[in-house]
Tab-separated table of C-alpha atoms in Angstrom:
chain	number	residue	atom	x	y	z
A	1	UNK	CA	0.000	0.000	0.000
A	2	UNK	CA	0.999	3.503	-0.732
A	3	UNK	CA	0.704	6.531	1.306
A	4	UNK	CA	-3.206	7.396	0.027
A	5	UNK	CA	-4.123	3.818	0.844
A	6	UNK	CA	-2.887	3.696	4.340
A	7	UNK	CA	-4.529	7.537	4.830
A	8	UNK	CA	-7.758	6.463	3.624
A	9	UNK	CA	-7.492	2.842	5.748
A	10	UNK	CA	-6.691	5.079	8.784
A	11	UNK	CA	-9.638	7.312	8.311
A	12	UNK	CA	-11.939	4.030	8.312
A	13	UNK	CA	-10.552	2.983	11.504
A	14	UNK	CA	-10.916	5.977	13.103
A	15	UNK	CA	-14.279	6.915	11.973
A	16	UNK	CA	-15.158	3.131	13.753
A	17	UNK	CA	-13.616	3.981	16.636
A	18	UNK	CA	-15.720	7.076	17.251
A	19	UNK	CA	-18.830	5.091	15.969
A	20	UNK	CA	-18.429	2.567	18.898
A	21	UNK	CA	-16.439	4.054	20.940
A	22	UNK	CA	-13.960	1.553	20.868
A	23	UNK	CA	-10.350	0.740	22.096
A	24	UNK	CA	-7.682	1.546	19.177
A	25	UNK	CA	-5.964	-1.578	19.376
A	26	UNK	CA	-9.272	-3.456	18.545
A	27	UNK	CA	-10.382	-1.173	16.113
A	28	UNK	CA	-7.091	-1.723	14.414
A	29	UNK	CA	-6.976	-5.567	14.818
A	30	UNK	CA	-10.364	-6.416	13.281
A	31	UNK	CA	-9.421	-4.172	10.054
A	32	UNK	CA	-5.990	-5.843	9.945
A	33	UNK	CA	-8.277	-9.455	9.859
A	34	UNK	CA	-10.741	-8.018	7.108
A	35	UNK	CA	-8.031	-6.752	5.741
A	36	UNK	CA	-5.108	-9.738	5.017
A	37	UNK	CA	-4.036	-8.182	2.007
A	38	UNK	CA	-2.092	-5.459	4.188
A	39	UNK	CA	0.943	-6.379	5.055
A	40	UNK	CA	2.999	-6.165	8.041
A	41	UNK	CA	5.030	-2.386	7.051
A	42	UNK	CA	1.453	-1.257	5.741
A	43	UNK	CA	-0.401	-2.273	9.240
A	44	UNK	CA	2.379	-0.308	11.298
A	45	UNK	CA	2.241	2.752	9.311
A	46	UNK	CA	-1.894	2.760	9.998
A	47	UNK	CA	-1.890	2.184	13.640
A	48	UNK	CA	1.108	4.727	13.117
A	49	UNK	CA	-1.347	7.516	11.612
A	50	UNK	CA	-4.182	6.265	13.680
A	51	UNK	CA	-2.406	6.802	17.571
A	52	UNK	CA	-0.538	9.912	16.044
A	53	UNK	CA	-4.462	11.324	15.257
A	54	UNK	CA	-5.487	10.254	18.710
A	55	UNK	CA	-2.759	11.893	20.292
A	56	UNK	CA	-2.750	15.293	18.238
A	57	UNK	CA	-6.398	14.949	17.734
A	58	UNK	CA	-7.081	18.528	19.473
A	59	UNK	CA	-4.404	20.085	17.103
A	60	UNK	CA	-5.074	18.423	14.127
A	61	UNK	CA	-8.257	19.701	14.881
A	62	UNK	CA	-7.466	23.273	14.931
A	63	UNK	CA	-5.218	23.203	11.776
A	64	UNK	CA	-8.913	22.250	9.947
A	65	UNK	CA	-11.096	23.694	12.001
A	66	UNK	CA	-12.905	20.135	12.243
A	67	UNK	CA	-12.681	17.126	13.539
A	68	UNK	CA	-13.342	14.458	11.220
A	69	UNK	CA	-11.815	11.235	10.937
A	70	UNK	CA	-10.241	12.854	7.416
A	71	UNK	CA	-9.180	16.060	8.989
A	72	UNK	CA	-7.636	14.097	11.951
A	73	UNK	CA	-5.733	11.898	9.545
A	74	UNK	CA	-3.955	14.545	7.682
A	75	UNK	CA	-3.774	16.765	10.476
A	76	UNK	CA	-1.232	14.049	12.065
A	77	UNK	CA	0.745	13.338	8.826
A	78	UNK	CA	1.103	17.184	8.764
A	79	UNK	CA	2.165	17.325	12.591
A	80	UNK	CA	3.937	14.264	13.286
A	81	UNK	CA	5.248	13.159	9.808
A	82	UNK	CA	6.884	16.434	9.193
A	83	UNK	CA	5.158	16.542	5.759
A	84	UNK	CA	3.723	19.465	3.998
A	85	UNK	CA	0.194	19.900	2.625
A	86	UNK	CA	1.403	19.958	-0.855
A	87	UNK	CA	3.792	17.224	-0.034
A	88	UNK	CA	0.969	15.032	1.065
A	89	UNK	CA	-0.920	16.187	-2.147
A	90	UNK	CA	1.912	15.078	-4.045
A	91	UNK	CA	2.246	11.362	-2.235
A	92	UNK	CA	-1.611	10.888	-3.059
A	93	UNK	CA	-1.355	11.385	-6.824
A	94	UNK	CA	-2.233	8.080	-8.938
A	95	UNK	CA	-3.103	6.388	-6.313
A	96	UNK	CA	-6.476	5.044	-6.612
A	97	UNK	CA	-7.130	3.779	-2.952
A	98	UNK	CA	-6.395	7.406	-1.393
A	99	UNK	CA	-8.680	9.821	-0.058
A	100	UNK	CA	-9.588	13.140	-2.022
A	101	UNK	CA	-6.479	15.750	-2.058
A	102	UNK	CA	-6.348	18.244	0.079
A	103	UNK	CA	-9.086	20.925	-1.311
A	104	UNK	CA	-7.578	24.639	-2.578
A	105	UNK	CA	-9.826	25.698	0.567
A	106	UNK	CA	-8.007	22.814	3.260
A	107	UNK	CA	-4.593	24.353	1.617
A	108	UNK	CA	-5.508	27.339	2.566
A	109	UNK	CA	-6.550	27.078	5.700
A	110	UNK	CA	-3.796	24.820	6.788
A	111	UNK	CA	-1.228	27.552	5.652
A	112	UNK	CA	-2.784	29.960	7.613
A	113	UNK	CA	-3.153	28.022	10.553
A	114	UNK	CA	0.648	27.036	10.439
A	115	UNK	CA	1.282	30.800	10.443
A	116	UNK	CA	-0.106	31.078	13.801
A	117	UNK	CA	0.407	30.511	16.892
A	118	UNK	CA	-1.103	27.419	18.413
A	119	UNK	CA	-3.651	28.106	21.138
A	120	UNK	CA	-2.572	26.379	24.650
A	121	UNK	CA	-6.037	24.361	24.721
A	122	UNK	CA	-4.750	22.662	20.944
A	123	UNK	CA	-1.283	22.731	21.934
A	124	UNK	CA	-2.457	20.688	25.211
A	125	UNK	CA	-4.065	17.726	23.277
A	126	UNK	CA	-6.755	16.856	25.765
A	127	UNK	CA	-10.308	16.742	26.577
A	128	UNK	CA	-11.443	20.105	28.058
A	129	UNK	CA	-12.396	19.350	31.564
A	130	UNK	CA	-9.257	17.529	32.006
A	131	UNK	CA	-7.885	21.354	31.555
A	132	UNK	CA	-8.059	22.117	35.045
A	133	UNK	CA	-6.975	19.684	36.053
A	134	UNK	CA	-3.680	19.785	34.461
A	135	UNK	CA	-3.369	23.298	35.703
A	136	UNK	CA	-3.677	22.468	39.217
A	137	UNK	CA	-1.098	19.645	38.486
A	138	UNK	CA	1.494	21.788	36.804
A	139	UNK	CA	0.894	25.093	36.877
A	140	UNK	CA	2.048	27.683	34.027
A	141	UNK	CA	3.725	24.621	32.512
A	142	UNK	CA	0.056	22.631	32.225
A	143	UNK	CA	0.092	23.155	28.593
A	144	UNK	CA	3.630	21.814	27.427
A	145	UNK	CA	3.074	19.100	30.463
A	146	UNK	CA	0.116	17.820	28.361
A	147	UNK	CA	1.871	18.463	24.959
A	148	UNK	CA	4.544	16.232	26.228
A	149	UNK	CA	1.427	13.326	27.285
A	150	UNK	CA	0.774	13.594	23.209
A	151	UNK	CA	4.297	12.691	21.881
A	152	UNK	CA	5.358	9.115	20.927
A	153	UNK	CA	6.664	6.844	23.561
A	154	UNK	CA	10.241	5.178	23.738
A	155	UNK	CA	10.525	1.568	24.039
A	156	UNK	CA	11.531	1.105	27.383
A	157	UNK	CA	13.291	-1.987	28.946
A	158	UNK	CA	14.736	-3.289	32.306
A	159	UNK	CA	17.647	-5.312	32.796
A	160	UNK	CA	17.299	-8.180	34.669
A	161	UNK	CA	19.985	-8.361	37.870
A	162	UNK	CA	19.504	-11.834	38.511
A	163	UNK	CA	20.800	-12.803	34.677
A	164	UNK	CA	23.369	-10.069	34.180
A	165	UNK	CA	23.445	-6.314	33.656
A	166	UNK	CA	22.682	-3.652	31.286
A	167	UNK	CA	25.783	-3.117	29.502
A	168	UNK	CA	25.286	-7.296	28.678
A	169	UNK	CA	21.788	-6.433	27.375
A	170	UNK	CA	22.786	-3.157	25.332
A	171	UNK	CA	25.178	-5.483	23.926
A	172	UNK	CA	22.912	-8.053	22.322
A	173	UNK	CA	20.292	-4.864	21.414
A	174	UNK	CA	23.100	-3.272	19.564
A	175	UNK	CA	21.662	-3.388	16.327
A	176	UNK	CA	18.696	-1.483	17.746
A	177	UNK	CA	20.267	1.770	18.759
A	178	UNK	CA	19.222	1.088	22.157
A	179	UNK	CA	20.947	3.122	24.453
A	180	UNK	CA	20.843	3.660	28.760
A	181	UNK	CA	18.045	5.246	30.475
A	182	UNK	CA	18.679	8.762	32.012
A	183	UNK	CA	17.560	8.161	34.843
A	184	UNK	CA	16.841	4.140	35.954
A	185	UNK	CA	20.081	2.540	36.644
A	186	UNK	CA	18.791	-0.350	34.968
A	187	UNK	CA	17.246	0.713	32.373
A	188	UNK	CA	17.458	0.534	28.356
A	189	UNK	CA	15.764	2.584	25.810
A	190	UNK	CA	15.136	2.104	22.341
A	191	UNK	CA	13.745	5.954	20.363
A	192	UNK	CA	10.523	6.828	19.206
A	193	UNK	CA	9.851	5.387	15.832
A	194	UNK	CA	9.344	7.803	13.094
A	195	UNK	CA	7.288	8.312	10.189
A	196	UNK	CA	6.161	4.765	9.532
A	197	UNK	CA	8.673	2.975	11.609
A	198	UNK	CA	7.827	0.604	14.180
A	199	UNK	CA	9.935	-0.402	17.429
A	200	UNK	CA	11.935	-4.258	17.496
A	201	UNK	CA	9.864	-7.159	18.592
A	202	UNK	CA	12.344	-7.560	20.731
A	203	UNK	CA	10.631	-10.133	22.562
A	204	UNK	CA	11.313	-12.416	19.944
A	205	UNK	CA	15.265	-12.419	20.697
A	206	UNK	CA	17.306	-14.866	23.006
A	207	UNK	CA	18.229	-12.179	25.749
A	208	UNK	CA	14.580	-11.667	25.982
A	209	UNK	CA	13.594	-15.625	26.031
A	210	UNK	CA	16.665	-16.230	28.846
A	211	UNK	CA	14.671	-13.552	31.417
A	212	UNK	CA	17.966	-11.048	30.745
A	213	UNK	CA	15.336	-8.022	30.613
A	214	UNK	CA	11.596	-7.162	30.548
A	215	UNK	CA	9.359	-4.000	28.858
A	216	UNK	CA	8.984	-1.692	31.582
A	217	UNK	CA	8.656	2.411	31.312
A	218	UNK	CA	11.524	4.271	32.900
A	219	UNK	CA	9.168	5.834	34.992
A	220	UNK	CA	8.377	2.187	36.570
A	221	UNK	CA	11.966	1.250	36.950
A	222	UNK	CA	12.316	5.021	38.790
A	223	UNK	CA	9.450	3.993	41.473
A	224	UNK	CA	10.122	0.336	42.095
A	225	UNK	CA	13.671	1.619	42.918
A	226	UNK	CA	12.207	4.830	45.454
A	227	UNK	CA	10.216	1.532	47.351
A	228	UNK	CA	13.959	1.095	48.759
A	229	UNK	CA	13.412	-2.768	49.202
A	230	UNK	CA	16.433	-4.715	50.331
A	231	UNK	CA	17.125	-7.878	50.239
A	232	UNK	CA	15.970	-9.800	53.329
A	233	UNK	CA	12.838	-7.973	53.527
A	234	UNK	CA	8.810	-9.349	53.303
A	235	UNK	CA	7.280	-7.630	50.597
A	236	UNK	CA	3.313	-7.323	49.651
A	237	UNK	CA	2.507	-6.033	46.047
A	238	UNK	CA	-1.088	-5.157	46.708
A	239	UNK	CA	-1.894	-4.777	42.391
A	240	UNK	CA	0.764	-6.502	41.308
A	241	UNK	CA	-1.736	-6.923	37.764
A	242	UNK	CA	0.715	-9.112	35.574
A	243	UNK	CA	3.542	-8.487	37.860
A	244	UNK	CA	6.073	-5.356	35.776
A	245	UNK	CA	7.196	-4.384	39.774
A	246	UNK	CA	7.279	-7.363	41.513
A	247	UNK	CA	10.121	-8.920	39.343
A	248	UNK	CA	11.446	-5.252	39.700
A	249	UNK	CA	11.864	-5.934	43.305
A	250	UNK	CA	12.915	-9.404	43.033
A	251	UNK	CA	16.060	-8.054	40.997
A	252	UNK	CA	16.641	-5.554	43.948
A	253	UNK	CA	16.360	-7.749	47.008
A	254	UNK	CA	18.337	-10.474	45.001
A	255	UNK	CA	16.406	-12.996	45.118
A	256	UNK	CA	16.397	-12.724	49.290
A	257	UNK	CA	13.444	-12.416	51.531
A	258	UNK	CA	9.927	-12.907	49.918
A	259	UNK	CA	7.305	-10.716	47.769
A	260	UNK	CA	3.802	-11.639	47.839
A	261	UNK	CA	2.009	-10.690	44.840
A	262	UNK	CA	-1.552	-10.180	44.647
A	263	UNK	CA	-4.139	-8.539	42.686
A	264	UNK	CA	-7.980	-8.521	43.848
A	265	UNK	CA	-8.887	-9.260	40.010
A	266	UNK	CA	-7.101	-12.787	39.547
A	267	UNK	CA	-7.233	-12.673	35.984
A	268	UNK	CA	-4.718	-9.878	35.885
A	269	UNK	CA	-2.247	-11.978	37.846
A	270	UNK	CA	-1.985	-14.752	34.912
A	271	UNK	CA	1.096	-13.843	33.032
A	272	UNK	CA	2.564	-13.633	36.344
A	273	UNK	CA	3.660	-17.469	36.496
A	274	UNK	CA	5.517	-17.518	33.187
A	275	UNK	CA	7.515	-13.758	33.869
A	276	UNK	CA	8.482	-15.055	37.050
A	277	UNK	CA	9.983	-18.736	35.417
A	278	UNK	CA	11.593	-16.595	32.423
A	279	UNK	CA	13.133	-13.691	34.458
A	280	UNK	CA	15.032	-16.842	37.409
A	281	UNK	CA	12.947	-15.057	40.465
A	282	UNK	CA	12.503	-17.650	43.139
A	283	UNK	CA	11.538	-15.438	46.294
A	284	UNK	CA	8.177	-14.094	44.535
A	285	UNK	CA	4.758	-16.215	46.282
A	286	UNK	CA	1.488	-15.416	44.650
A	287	UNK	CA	-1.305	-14.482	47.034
A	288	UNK	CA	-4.616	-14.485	44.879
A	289	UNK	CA	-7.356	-14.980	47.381
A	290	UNK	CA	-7.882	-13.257	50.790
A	291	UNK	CA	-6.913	-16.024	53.222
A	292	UNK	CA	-3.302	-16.157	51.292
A	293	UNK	CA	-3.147	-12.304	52.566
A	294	UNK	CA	-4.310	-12.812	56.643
A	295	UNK	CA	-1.253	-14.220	58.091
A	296	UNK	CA	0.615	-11.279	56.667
A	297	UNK	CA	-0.998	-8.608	58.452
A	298	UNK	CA	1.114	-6.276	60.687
A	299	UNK	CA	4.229	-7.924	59.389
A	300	UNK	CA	5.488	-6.804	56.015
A	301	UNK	CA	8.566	-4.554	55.752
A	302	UNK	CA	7.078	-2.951	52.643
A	303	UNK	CA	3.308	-2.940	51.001
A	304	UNK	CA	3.393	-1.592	47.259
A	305	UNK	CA	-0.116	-0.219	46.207
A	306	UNK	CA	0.455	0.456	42.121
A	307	UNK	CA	-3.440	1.667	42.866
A	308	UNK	CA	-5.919	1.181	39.755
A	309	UNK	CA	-6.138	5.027	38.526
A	310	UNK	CA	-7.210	7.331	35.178
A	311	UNK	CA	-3.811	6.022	33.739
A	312	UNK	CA	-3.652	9.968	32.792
A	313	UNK	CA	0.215	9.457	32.761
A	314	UNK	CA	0.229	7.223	29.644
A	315	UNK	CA	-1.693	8.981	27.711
A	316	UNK	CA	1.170	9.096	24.460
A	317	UNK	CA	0.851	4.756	24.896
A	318	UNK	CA	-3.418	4.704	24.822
A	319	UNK	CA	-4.028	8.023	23.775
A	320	UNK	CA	-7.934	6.712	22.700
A	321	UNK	CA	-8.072	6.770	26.792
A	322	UNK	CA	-8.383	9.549	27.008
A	323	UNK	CA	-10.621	10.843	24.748
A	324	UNK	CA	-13.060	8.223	26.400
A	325	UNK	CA	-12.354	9.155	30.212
A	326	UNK	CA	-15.364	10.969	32.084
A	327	UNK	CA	-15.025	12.885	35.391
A	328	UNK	CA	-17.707	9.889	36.643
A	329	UNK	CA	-14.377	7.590	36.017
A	330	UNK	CA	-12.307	10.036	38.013
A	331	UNK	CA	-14.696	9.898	40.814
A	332	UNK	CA	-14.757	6.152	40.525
A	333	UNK	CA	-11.283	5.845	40.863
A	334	UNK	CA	-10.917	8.102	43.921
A	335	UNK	CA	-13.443	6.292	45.955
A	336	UNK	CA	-11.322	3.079	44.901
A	337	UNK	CA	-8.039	4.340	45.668
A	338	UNK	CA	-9.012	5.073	49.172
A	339	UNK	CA	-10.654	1.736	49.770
A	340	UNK	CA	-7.403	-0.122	48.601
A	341	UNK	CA	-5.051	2.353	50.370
A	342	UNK	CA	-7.138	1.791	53.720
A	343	UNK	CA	-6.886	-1.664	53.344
A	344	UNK	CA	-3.458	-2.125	52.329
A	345	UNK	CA	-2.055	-0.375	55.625
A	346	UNK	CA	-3.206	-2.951	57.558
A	347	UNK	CA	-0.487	-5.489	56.157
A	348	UNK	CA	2.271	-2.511	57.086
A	349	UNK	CA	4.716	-3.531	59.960
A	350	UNK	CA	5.316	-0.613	62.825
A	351	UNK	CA	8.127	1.288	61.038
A	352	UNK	CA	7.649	-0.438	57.674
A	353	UNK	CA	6.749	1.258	54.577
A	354	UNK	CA	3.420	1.838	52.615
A	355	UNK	CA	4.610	2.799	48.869
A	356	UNK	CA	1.783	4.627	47.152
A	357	UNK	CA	2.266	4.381	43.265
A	358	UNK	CA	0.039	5.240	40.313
A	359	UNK	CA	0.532	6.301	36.805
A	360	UNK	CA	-2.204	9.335	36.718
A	361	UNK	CA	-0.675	12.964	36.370
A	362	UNK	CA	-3.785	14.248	38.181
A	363	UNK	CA	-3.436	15.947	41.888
A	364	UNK	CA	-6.548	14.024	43.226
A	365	UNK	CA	-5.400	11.108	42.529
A	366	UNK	CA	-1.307	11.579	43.751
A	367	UNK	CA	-0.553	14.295	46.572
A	368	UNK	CA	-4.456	14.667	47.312
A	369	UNK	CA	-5.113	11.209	47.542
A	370	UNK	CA	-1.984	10.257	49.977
A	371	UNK	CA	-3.110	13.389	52.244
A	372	UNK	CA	-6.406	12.272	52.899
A	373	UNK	CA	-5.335	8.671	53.878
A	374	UNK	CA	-3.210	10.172	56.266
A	375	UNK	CA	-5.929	12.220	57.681
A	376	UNK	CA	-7.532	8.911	58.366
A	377	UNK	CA	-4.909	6.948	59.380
A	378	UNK	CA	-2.342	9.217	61.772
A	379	UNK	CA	-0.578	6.560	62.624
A	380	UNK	CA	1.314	6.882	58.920
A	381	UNK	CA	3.521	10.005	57.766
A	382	UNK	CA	5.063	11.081	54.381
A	383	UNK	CA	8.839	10.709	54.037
A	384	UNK	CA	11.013	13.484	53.320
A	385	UNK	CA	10.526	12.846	49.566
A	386	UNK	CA	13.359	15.509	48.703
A	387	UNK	CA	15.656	13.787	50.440
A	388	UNK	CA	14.475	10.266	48.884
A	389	UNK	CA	14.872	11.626	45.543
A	390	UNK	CA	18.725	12.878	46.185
A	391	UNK	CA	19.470	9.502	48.282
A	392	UNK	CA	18.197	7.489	44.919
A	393	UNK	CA	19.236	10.174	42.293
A	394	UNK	CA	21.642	12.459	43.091
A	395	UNK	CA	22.787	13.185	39.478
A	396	UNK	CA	18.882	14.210	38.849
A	397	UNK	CA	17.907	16.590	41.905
A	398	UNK	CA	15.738	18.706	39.593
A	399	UNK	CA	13.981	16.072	37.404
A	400	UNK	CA	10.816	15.240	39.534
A	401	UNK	CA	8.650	17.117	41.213
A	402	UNK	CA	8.569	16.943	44.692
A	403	UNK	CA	5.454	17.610	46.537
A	404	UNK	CA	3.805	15.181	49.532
A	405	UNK	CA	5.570	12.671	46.981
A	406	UNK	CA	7.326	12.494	43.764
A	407	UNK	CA	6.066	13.351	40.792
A	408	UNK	CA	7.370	12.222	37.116
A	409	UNK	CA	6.705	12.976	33.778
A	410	UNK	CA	7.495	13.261	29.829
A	411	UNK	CA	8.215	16.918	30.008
A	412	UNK	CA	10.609	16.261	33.357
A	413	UNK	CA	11.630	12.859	33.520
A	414	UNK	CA	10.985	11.848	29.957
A	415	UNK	CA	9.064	8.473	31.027
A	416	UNK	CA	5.243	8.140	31.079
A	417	UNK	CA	3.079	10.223	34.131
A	418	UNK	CA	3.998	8.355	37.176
A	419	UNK	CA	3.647	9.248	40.986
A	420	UNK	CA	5.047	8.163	44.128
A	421	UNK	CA	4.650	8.653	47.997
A	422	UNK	CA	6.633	6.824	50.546
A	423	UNK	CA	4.174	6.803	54.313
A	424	UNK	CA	5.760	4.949	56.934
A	425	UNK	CA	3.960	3.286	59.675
A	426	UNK	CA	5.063	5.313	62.925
């Protein structure tokens, strides 16, 4: 397929994903099956055009002063493709599967528009009431906060301590320009793709099949590491969903001590079993039902609570998210939060840890949330989070932003919207 085919096949998927309000990734996967003719390059430059809309919808929107599935399209070849209008034009000629040109009147009005200066409510890329939102989270920087959340993402990886270390795996991903995370000293990252690139399947490779590394953002890596877990120590992973941070501090305590991982939906825990075969972790137990969790009340050293949330912070991954998120959601994950967080200090230790984590960018949900549990619950207190940051970073003082806890993100950090709070048990 050319460039006008793979426009006008990106148009149909996003028209169907505003029809029925659908995920991407299954809008994209039933037109890949009705459409086998496509092959592998073509389906990557789709989904390509198709996230790149979702994420620059608000802009694309404003270059054409609509927002149909066609002006979407082009608006994120225009944006993200570095391609001009005529340039486009020119790529659609003789090709009988693209969409109309470009009209004299779209030409026009994209030229004029590119001329301008880009309102902060385009530039931002999100739904409106999530606006304020973003303001109360960042300020005067809100705008190029939430222009960061519509970028592409990295490929982000984790070397695995207990089969070697990162220069190893950097090694063996050579041939992918994969280079060392900022930040994580264990991490690996492989660039944004361009155009119609796509990232390495490179869970396909040896390194990957011998456990030597997993997929994990940066920003993960960074919190598993601010848990401080040492090896010895009892460890509950309250969500541990398919397990990312519970390998992450298997690698950390070296295989010493024990990490219960558990997850109130069991379904979520099934790729657990596998991970923790492939990656060689033998002091991870999992604890699906509630009477695995009762004798373990009042004595772990460390309970991590990655609590369910908007997932506002990975926004440039699933940017369809949030074009479907309601404030009802936002409510409904408060109220949830604070159940789980309520719950989960009852497994803390006196003087151990309870390691608040979720991957929202909103203030309710990260510094607002941790201050009302400890309005409930006195007998916790925040660490000095400052002080946590330097201890784990030094190199880094002014990356995150410290508040009742620490706050990352793609404008800051460069890895996906991730908080942290560290309240220990007095």
């Amino acid at each position: 397929m050319r460039m006008g085919g793979r426009l006008a096949a990106a148009m149909e998927v996003l028209a169907d994903i505003d029809g029925r309000q659908r995920p991407a990734a299954e809008a994209l996967r039933d037109w890949g099956a009705a459409h086998r003719f496509a092959g592998g390059g073509d389906r990557a430059a789709i989904g390509n055009i198709v996230y790149d809309a979702l994420r620059r919808r608000r802009s694309a929107a404003w270059l054409f002063d609509a927002d149909s599935p066609r002006a979407l399209a082009f608006g994120a070849v225009l944006l993200e493709w570095e391609e001009t209008a005529d340039g486009v034009n020119a790529l659609l000629s003789d090709d009988r599967f693209a969409p109309p040109p470009l009209s004299d009147d779209e030409l026009q009005a994209v030229r004029q528009r590119l001329a301008e200066e880009m309102p902060e409510d385009a530039r931002a890329d999100c739904p409106d009431w999530c606006a304020p939102l973003l303001k109360a989270a960042f300020g005067e920087d809100w705008a190029a906060e939430a222009a960061a959340l519509a970028r592409r993402p990295p490929l982000d990886l984790r070397a695995n301590l207990l089969k070697g270390g990162r220069d190893a795996v950097l090694a063996d991903l050579a041939a992918t320009g994969a280079q060392a995370t900022a930040i994580a000293p264990h991490g690996i990252r492989i660039a944004p793709i361009e155009g119609s690139g796509r990232h390495p399947n490179v869970q396909t490779g040896e390194a990957f099949a011998e456990g030597r590394f997993e997929v994990q953002d940066e920003g993960s890596q960074i919190v598993s590491e601010l848990a401080g877990v040492q090896p010895g120590m009892q460890v509950l992973d309250y969500c541990a969903g398919a397990g990312g941070k519970s390998l992450a501090l298997s690698a950390a305590m070296r295989n010493q001590g024990q990490i219960f991982a558990h997850d109130a939906l069991k379904p979520r825990l099934a790729p657990i079993v596998e991970r923790i075969k492939r990656a060689g972790s033998r002091n991870i137990q999992v604890a699906a039902g509630p009477d695995d969790l009762t004798p373990l009340e009042g004595r772990m050293d460390v309970v991590l609570v990655d609590a369910p949330c908007t997932g506002s912070g990975t926004w440039r991954r699933r940017p369809d998210t949030k074009w479907r998120l309601t404030r009802q959601q936002l409510d409904a994950r408060l109220a949830e939060q604070a159940q789980i967080l309520d719950m989960a200090a009852a497994y803390v230790k006196p003087g151990g840890l309870l390691a608040y984590v979720t991957c929202s960018v909103f203030q309710e949900e990260n510094d607002g949330q941790a201050k009302a549990f400890t309005e409930r619950n006195p007998a916790f207190a925040p660490e000095d989070h400052a002080a946590l940051w330097k201890h784990h970073f030094p190199s880094h003082e002014d990356r995150a932003r410290i508040g009742m806890g620490v706050s990352l993100s793609p404008a800051r950090t460069g890895t996906d919207g991730f908080y942290f709070c560290a309240l220990r048990r007095t």
